[in-house]
Amino acid sequence: MTISDEHLTANYGRFPVEFARGLGTRLWDADGHEYLDFLAGLGVSNVGHCHPAVVAAIQEQAARLIHVGNLFYTAPMVALAERLARTSLGDGTKVFFTNSGAEAVEAALKCARKAKQGGDVVSLHRAFHGRTYGALSATPQEAKQAPFAPLVPGFRACEATAAAVRAAVDDRTAALILEPVQGESGVWPLDDAVLAAAREACDAHGAALIFDEVQCGLGRTGSLWHFEQSSVVPDLLTTAKGLGGGLPVGALIAGPEYAGVFAPGDHGSTFPGGPVIAAAAHAVLDVVTDPRLLARVRELGERLRAELAALPGVGEVRGAGLMTACDLTAGGAPELVRRALLEERLVLNATGPATVRLLPPLVISDAELDEALTRLRRLLSP
Ligand SMILES: *Cc1c(COP(=O)(O)O)cnc(C)c1O
């Protein structure tokens, strides 16, 4: 076993488990014990671990060309941009690749501010947009922001209600950024009325509406993009987590109104859109655009929430598709998650003292869903 914190920065609360192998919804530790993964690397491994098509795409592309940088074209990158643009914000959409979700958010903020020649950024209570300075400034959580003050100027937050959003956006607003389903704070799907109010307010004041779909996009909630289930189309869309099948990638997708904002020299990065990651993303998109898979995600999500609600000690259950959280009436979510991992070999996540989050791979079987519920029932039974 190689469980050691000697040379690792102490910024993560790691569990004492060393994973060595994965396949589909299963993980194996270094001693060969099998786990059921209902976290998927924080909503990354949507197509399951080591999906054979993703593995093959990576292996084949790695043997051909790994990196040339962004002064040149590669076929996987150009085709991936086309695919993301065509399936998202309509004619004239353009894609800027990044290495992560936070960087996609940074790009969105820079794009919106350049378009407005300055201006404020409004985000919502309970939001999470990442850890870099711009993204952190749009993440109104005292514990995450306070140690790193001063933050970027011109950011403020409002409640996630239609009235609050209308009041917060004015003529100086460059962007309103929101997660249509708030993930890190405990899975809070926003009402369609809030999204509609956000769209109206941004239109009225010439602000960019940014949907951060880093977690809720790419099939997680039962449609390729979550906004497809609402009445609203954003101006800017961020994606990341699930896009590379486990490899680091992100993208800012800019709709027609904002696609021309960045000019040569405005923004850039060394690695993004590299051919290996783009090849992996194509294999991922083949899986997560399948209408049968998306229908199954919606069905399984409904069943998961109904069965969670019937477990002892479970209060409110929230979610969309296979992005789900449940509150424990007696609290103790971090302890439950720890016991689930160590006693039941079920990988879960606690987003707070009373909230357990479940983000299984989208390819789970009915039997795996039943098995996870059986393990949870054992843990929750008095
Ligand atoms: C995870 C997440 C991010 C940050 O992504 P990183 O790849 O960790 O930088 C941003 N927004 C949302 C909604 C996320 O869930």
Coordinates of C-alpha atoms and ligand atoms in Angstrom, one line a residue:
M1 CA 0.0 0.0 0.0
T2 CA 1.2 3.5 -0.8
I3 CA -1.0 5.6 1.5
S4 CA 1.3 8.5 2.5
D5 CA 0.8 12.2 3.0
E6 CA 4.5 12.9 3.5
H7 CA 4.9 14.8 0.3
L8 CA 1.4 15.7 -0.6
T9 CA 0.0 19.1 0.2
A10 CA -2.6 18.8 3.0
N11 CA -5.4 20.5 1.1
Y12 CA -7.6 17.4 0.5
G13 CA -9.3 15.3 3.1
R14 CA -8.3 12.0 1.6
F15 CA -9.7 8.6 2.6
P16 CA -7.2 5.8 3.5
V17 CA -7.9 3.9 0.3
E18 CA -5.5 3.4 -2.7
F19 CA -7.4 2.6 -5.9
A20 CA -5.5 0.6 -8.5
R21 CA -8.0 -0.3 -11.2
G22 CA -11.4 0.6 -12.5
L23 CA -14.0 -0.8 -15.0
G24 CA -17.5 0.6 -15.5
T25 CA -19.1 1.3 -12.1
R26 CA -16.4 -0.8 -10.3
L27 CA -13.2 0.1 -8.7
W28 CA -10.6 -2.1 -7.1
D29 CA -8.2 -1.1 -4.3
A30 CA -4.5 -2.2 -4.1
D31 CA -5.5 -5.3 -2.2
G32 CA -8.0 -6.4 -4.9
H33 CA -11.2 -5.4 -3.0
E34 CA -14.0 -4.4 -5.2
Y35 CA -16.0 -1.1 -4.7
L36 CA -19.2 0.2 -6.3
D37 CA -18.5 3.8 -7.4
F38 CA -21.4 6.2 -6.9
L39 CA -19.2 9.3 -7.2
A40 CA -17.4 8.8 -10.5
G41 CA -14.5 11.0 -9.6
L42 CA -16.8 13.9 -8.8
G43 CA -19.0 13.5 -11.8
V44 CA -16.1 12.9 -14.2
S45 CA -16.3 9.3 -15.2
N46 CA -19.8 9.6 -16.7
V47 CA -19.1 6.8 -19.2
G48 CA -17.7 4.6 -16.4
H49 CA -14.1 3.8 -15.7
C50 CA -11.8 2.7 -18.6
H51 CA -14.7 2.7 -21.1
P52 CA -13.2 0.5 -23.9
A53 CA -13.9 3.1 -26.6
V54 CA -12.2 5.8 -24.6
V55 CA -9.2 3.6 -23.8
A56 CA -8.9 2.7 -27.5
A57 CA -9.2 6.3 -28.6
I58 CA -6.5 7.4 -26.2
Q59 CA -4.1 4.6 -27.1
E60 CA -4.5 5.1 -30.8
Q61 CA -4.1 8.9 -30.7
A62 CA -1.2 8.7 -28.2
A63 CA 0.8 6.5 -30.6
R64 CA 0.1 9.0 -33.5
L65 CA 0.6 12.5 -32.0
I66 CA 0.3 13.8 -28.4
H67 CA 1.0 17.6 -28.5
V68 CA 1.7 20.4 -30.9
G69 CA 0.1 23.4 -29.2
N70 CA -2.4 26.0 -30.2
L71 CA -0.4 27.6 -33.1
F72 CA -1.5 24.7 -35.3
Y73 CA -4.6 22.6 -36.2
T74 CA -5.2 19.0 -35.4
A75 CA -8.1 17.0 -36.7
P76 CA -9.5 15.8 -33.3
M77 CA -9.5 19.3 -32.0
V78 CA -11.3 20.9 -35.0
A79 CA -13.8 18.1 -35.1
L80 CA -14.5 18.3 -31.4
A81 CA -15.1 22.1 -31.5
E82 CA -17.5 21.5 -34.4
R83 CA -19.3 18.8 -32.5
L84 CA -19.7 20.9 -29.3
A85 CA -20.8 23.9 -31.2
R86 CA -23.4 22.1 -33.3
T87 CA -24.9 20.4 -30.3
S88 CA -25.2 23.4 -28.1
L89 CA -25.9 27.1 -28.8
G90 CA -26.8 27.2 -32.5
D91 CA -25.4 28.7 -35.7
G92 CA -22.2 30.8 -35.2
T93 CA -21.2 29.1 -31.9
K94 CA -17.5 28.9 -31.2
V95 CA -15.5 26.9 -28.7
F96 CA -12.4 27.8 -26.6
F97 CA -10.7 24.8 -25.0
T98 CA -9.3 24.8 -21.5
N99 CA -7.8 22.3 -19.1
S100 CA -10.4 22.5 -16.4
G101 CA -13.7 23.8 -15.3
A102 CA -12.3 26.8 -13.4
E103 CA -10.4 27.8 -16.5
A104 CA -13.6 27.5 -18.6
V105 CA -15.2 29.8 -16.1
E106 CA -12.3 32.3 -16.3
A107 CA -12.6 32.3 -20.0
A108 CA -16.4 33.0 -19.8
L109 CA -15.8 35.9 -17.3
K110 CA -13.0 37.4 -19.5
C111 CA -15.2 37.1 -22.6
A112 CA -18.2 38.8 -20.9
R113 CA -16.1 41.6 -19.5
K114 CA -14.4 42.2 -22.8
A115 CA -17.7 42.4 -24.5
K116 CA -19.1 44.9 -22.0
Q117 CA -15.8 46.7 -21.7
G118 CA -15.7 46.2 -18.0
G119 CA -18.7 45.6 -15.7
D120 CA -19.8 43.6 -12.7
V121 CA -20.4 39.9 -12.4
V122 CA -23.4 38.5 -10.5
S123 CA -23.4 35.0 -9.2
L124 CA -25.9 33.1 -6.9
H125 CA -25.9 32.1 -3.3
R126 CA -24.7 28.4 -2.9
A127 CA -22.8 28.7 -6.2
F128 CA -19.5 26.9 -6.9
H129 CA -17.5 27.9 -10.0
G130 CA -13.9 26.8 -9.2
R131 CA -10.8 27.8 -7.3
T132 CA -8.9 30.2 -9.5
Y133 CA -9.3 33.9 -8.7
G134 CA -12.1 34.8 -11.1
A135 CA -14.0 31.6 -10.5
L136 CA -13.4 31.9 -6.7
S137 CA -14.7 35.5 -6.8
A138 CA -17.9 34.1 -8.3
T139 CA -18.1 31.5 -5.6
P140 CA -19.7 33.3 -2.6
Q141 CA -18.6 31.0 0.1
E142 CA -16.9 32.6 3.1
A143 CA -14.7 29.6 4.0
K144 CA -13.4 29.2 0.4
Q145 CA -12.9 33.0 -0.2
A146 CA -11.7 34.5 3.1
P147 CA -8.2 33.1 3.3
F148 CA -7.4 34.4 -0.2
A149 CA -8.7 38.0 0.0
P150 CA -8.6 40.4 -1.7
L151 CA -10.6 38.8 -4.5
V152 CA -11.3 40.2 -8.0
P153 CA -13.2 43.4 -7.7
G154 CA -16.7 43.8 -9.2
F155 CA -18.3 40.5 -8.1
R156 CA -21.5 40.2 -6.0
A157 CA -24.0 37.5 -5.2
C158 CA -27.7 37.3 -4.9
E159 CA -30.3 34.7 -3.8
A160 CA -31.4 32.1 -6.4
T161 CA -34.9 33.6 -6.8
A162 CA -36.4 35.3 -9.8
A163 CA -37.0 38.5 -7.9
A164 CA -33.5 38.6 -6.6
V165 CA -32.0 38.0 -10.0
R166 CA -34.1 40.7 -11.5
A167 CA -33.0 43.2 -8.8
A168 CA -29.3 42.3 -9.1
V169 CA -28.7 42.7 -12.8
D170 CA -28.4 46.3 -14.0
D171 CA -26.8 48.3 -16.9
R172 CA -23.3 47.8 -15.4
T173 CA -23.6 44.1 -15.2
A174 CA -21.3 42.2 -17.6
A175 CA -22.4 38.7 -16.7
L176 CA -24.7 36.7 -14.6
I177 CA -23.2 33.2 -14.0
L178 CA -25.1 30.3 -12.6
E179 CA -25.2 26.5 -12.4
P180 CA -28.6 25.4 -13.6
V181 CA -28.2 22.5 -11.1
Q182 CA -26.0 23.7 -8.2
G183 CA -23.6 20.8 -7.5
E184 CA -20.9 21.4 -4.9
S185 CA -23.3 23.0 -2.4
G186 CA -25.6 19.9 -2.3
V187 CA -27.4 19.5 -5.7
W188 CA -30.0 22.3 -5.9
P189 CA -31.8 22.3 -9.2
L190 CA -32.8 25.9 -10.0
D191 CA -36.4 26.7 -10.9
D192 CA -37.2 27.4 -14.5
A193 CA -38.6 30.7 -13.3
V194 CA -35.2 31.7 -12.0
L195 CA -33.5 30.8 -15.3
A196 CA -36.2 32.7 -17.2
A197 CA -35.8 35.7 -15.0
A198 CA -32.0 35.5 -15.5
R199 CA -32.5 35.4 -19.3
E200 CA -34.8 38.4 -19.3
A201 CA -32.6 40.5 -17.0
C202 CA -29.5 39.8 -19.1
D203 CA -31.4 40.7 -22.3
A204 CA -32.7 43.9 -20.8
H205 CA -29.3 45.1 -19.6
G206 CA -26.9 43.7 -22.2
A207 CA -25.3 41.2 -19.9
A208 CA -24.0 37.8 -20.8
L209 CA -25.9 34.9 -19.3
I210 CA -23.4 32.2 -18.4
F211 CA -24.5 28.7 -17.6
D212 CA -21.8 26.7 -15.8
E213 CA -22.6 23.1 -16.8
V214 CA -19.3 21.7 -15.7
Q215 CA -21.1 19.3 -13.4
C216 CA -24.7 19.1 -14.7
G217 CA -23.8 18.9 -18.4
L218 CA -22.8 16.0 -20.7
G219 CA -25.7 13.8 -20.0
R220 CA -25.5 13.9 -16.2
T221 CA -29.2 15.1 -15.9
G222 CA -30.6 13.2 -18.8
S223 CA -30.0 15.6 -21.7
L224 CA -26.6 16.4 -23.3
W225 CA -26.9 19.9 -21.8
H226 CA -29.1 20.6 -18.9
F227 CA -30.4 23.9 -20.4
E228 CA -32.2 21.8 -23.0
Q229 CA -34.7 20.8 -20.2
S230 CA -35.4 24.5 -19.5
S231 CA -37.0 27.3 -21.5
V232 CA -33.7 29.2 -21.6
V233 CA -30.6 29.2 -23.8
P234 CA -27.5 30.9 -22.3
D235 CA -25.0 33.1 -24.1
L236 CA -22.0 31.3 -22.7
L237 CA -21.8 27.7 -21.6
T238 CA -19.0 26.1 -19.6
T239 CA -18.2 22.4 -19.6
A240 CA -15.4 20.3 -18.3
K241 CA -15.6 17.4 -15.8
G242 CA -17.1 14.5 -17.8
L243 CA -15.8 15.6 -21.2
G244 CA -12.5 13.8 -21.3
G245 CA -13.6 10.5 -19.8
G246 CA -11.2 11.2 -17.0
L247 CA -8.5 13.3 -18.8
P248 CA -8.3 17.0 -17.9
V249 CA -10.3 19.2 -20.2
G250 CA -12.8 22.0 -20.3
A251 CA -14.3 24.3 -22.8
L252 CA -16.1 27.7 -23.1
I253 CA -18.8 27.4 -25.7
A254 CA -19.8 30.9 -26.9
G255 CA -23.1 31.4 -28.6
P256 CA -23.4 33.6 -31.7
E257 CA -23.5 36.9 -29.8
Y258 CA -20.2 36.3 -28.0
A259 CA -18.4 34.0 -30.4
G260 CA -16.5 36.9 -32.0
V261 CA -15.4 38.5 -28.7
F262 CA -11.9 37.0 -28.3
A263 CA -9.4 38.2 -30.9
P264 CA -5.8 36.9 -31.5
G265 CA -3.7 37.5 -28.4
D266 CA -6.7 38.0 -26.0
H267 CA -6.5 34.7 -24.2
G268 CA -4.8 31.4 -24.5
S269 CA -3.2 28.4 -22.8
T270 CA -0.5 25.8 -23.8
F271 CA -2.2 22.5 -23.6
P272 CA -6.0 22.8 -24.3
G273 CA -7.6 20.9 -27.1
G274 CA -4.7 18.5 -27.5
P275 CA -5.3 15.6 -29.8
V276 CA -5.3 12.8 -27.1
I277 CA -7.8 14.6 -25.0
A278 CA -9.9 15.5 -28.0
A279 CA -9.9 11.9 -29.2
A280 CA -11.1 10.8 -25.7
A281 CA -13.8 13.4 -25.8
H282 CA -15.1 12.2 -29.1
A283 CA -15.5 8.7 -27.6
V284 CA -17.2 10.2 -24.6
L285 CA -19.7 12.1 -26.7
D286 CA -20.5 9.0 -28.7
V287 CA -21.8 7.5 -25.5
V288 CA -23.4 10.5 -23.8
T289 CA -25.4 11.7 -26.9
D290 CA -27.1 8.3 -27.3
P291 CA -30.9 9.1 -26.7
R292 CA -31.4 5.6 -25.1
L293 CA -28.7 6.3 -22.5
L294 CA -30.2 9.8 -21.8
A295 CA -33.7 8.3 -21.4
R296 CA -32.2 5.7 -19.0
V297 CA -30.4 8.4 -17.0
R298 CA -33.8 10.2 -16.4
E299 CA -35.6 7.0 -15.5
L300 CA -32.8 5.7 -13.2
G301 CA -32.6 9.1 -11.5
E302 CA -36.3 9.1 -10.7
R303 CA -36.1 5.6 -9.3
L304 CA -32.9 6.4 -7.3
R305 CA -34.6 9.4 -5.7
A306 CA -37.8 7.5 -4.9
E307 CA -35.9 4.7 -3.3
L308 CA -33.6 7.0 -1.4
A309 CA -36.6 8.9 0.1
A310 CA -37.9 5.6 1.5
L311 CA -34.6 4.8 3.4
P312 CA -34.5 5.2 7.1
G313 CA -33.2 8.6 8.3
V314 CA -33.4 10.2 4.9
G315 CA -35.1 13.6 4.7
E316 CA -35.2 15.7 1.6
V317 CA -34.0 14.2 -1.7
R318 CA -33.1 16.5 -4.6
G319 CA -31.7 16.1 -8.1
A320 CA -32.1 15.8 -11.8
G321 CA -31.2 12.6 -13.7
L322 CA -28.2 10.9 -12.1
M323 CA -27.1 14.1 -10.2
T324 CA -28.7 13.5 -6.8
A325 CA -28.3 14.4 -3.1
C326 CA -30.2 13.4 0.0
D327 CA -30.3 15.1 3.4
L328 CA -29.9 12.9 6.6
T329 CA -32.4 14.0 9.2
A330 CA -29.9 13.3 12.0
G331 CA -26.9 14.7 10.1
G332 CA -23.7 12.7 10.1
A333 CA -23.2 12.7 6.3
P334 CA -19.3 12.7 6.4
E335 CA -19.3 9.7 8.8
L336 CA -21.9 7.8 6.7
V337 CA -19.7 8.4 3.6
R338 CA -16.7 7.1 5.4
R339 CA -18.5 4.0 6.7
A340 CA -19.9 3.4 3.2
L341 CA -16.4 3.4 1.8
L342 CA -14.7 1.4 4.5
E343 CA -17.5 -1.0 5.6
E344 CA -19.7 -1.4 2.5
R345 CA -17.2 -0.5 -0.3
L346 CA -19.6 2.0 -1.7
V347 CA -18.0 5.3 -2.9
L348 CA -20.2 8.4 -2.1
N349 CA -19.5 12.0 -1.2
A350 CA -20.7 14.4 1.5
T351 CA -21.3 18.0 0.4
G352 CA -22.0 19.1 4.0
P353 CA -22.7 17.9 7.5
A354 CA -26.1 16.5 6.5
T355 CA -26.0 16.0 2.8
V356 CA -24.8 12.9 0.8
R357 CA -24.3 13.3 -2.9
L358 CA -24.6 10.5 -5.5
L359 CA -23.0 10.9 -8.9
P360 CA -22.8 7.4 -10.4
P361 CA -21.5 6.7 -13.9
L362 CA -24.4 7.1 -16.4
V363 CA -23.8 3.6 -17.5
I364 CA -24.8 1.9 -14.3
S365 CA -27.0 -1.2 -14.5
D366 CA -30.3 -1.7 -12.6
A367 CA -28.6 -4.3 -10.5
E368 CA -25.8 -1.9 -9.5
L369 CA -28.4 0.7 -8.5
D370 CA -30.2 -1.9 -6.4
E371 CA -26.9 -3.1 -4.9
A372 CA -25.9 0.5 -3.9
L373 CA -29.4 1.0 -2.3
T374 CA -29.0 -2.3 -0.4
R375 CA -25.6 -1.2 1.0
L376 CA -27.0 2.3 1.9
R377 CA -30.0 0.7 3.7
R378 CA -27.7 -1.5 5.8
L379 CA -25.7 1.6 6.8
L380 CA -28.8 3.6 7.6
S381 CA -30.7 0.9 9.5
P382 CA -30.6 1.5 13.3
Ligands
LIG1 C1 -16.1 21.2 -10.5 C2 -16.7 22.5 -10.9 C3 -15.9 23.6 -11.4 C4 -14.4 23.6 -11.3 O1 -13.9 22.6 -12.2 P1 -12.3 22.3 -12.0 O2 -12.1 21.4 -13.2 O3 -12.2 21.6 -10.7 O4 -11.6 23.5 -12.1 C5 -16.6 24.7 -11.9 N1 -17.9 24.7 -11.9 C6 -18.7 23.7 -11.5 C7 -20.2 23.8 -11.6 C8 -18.1 22.5 -11.0 O5 -18.9 21.5 -10.5

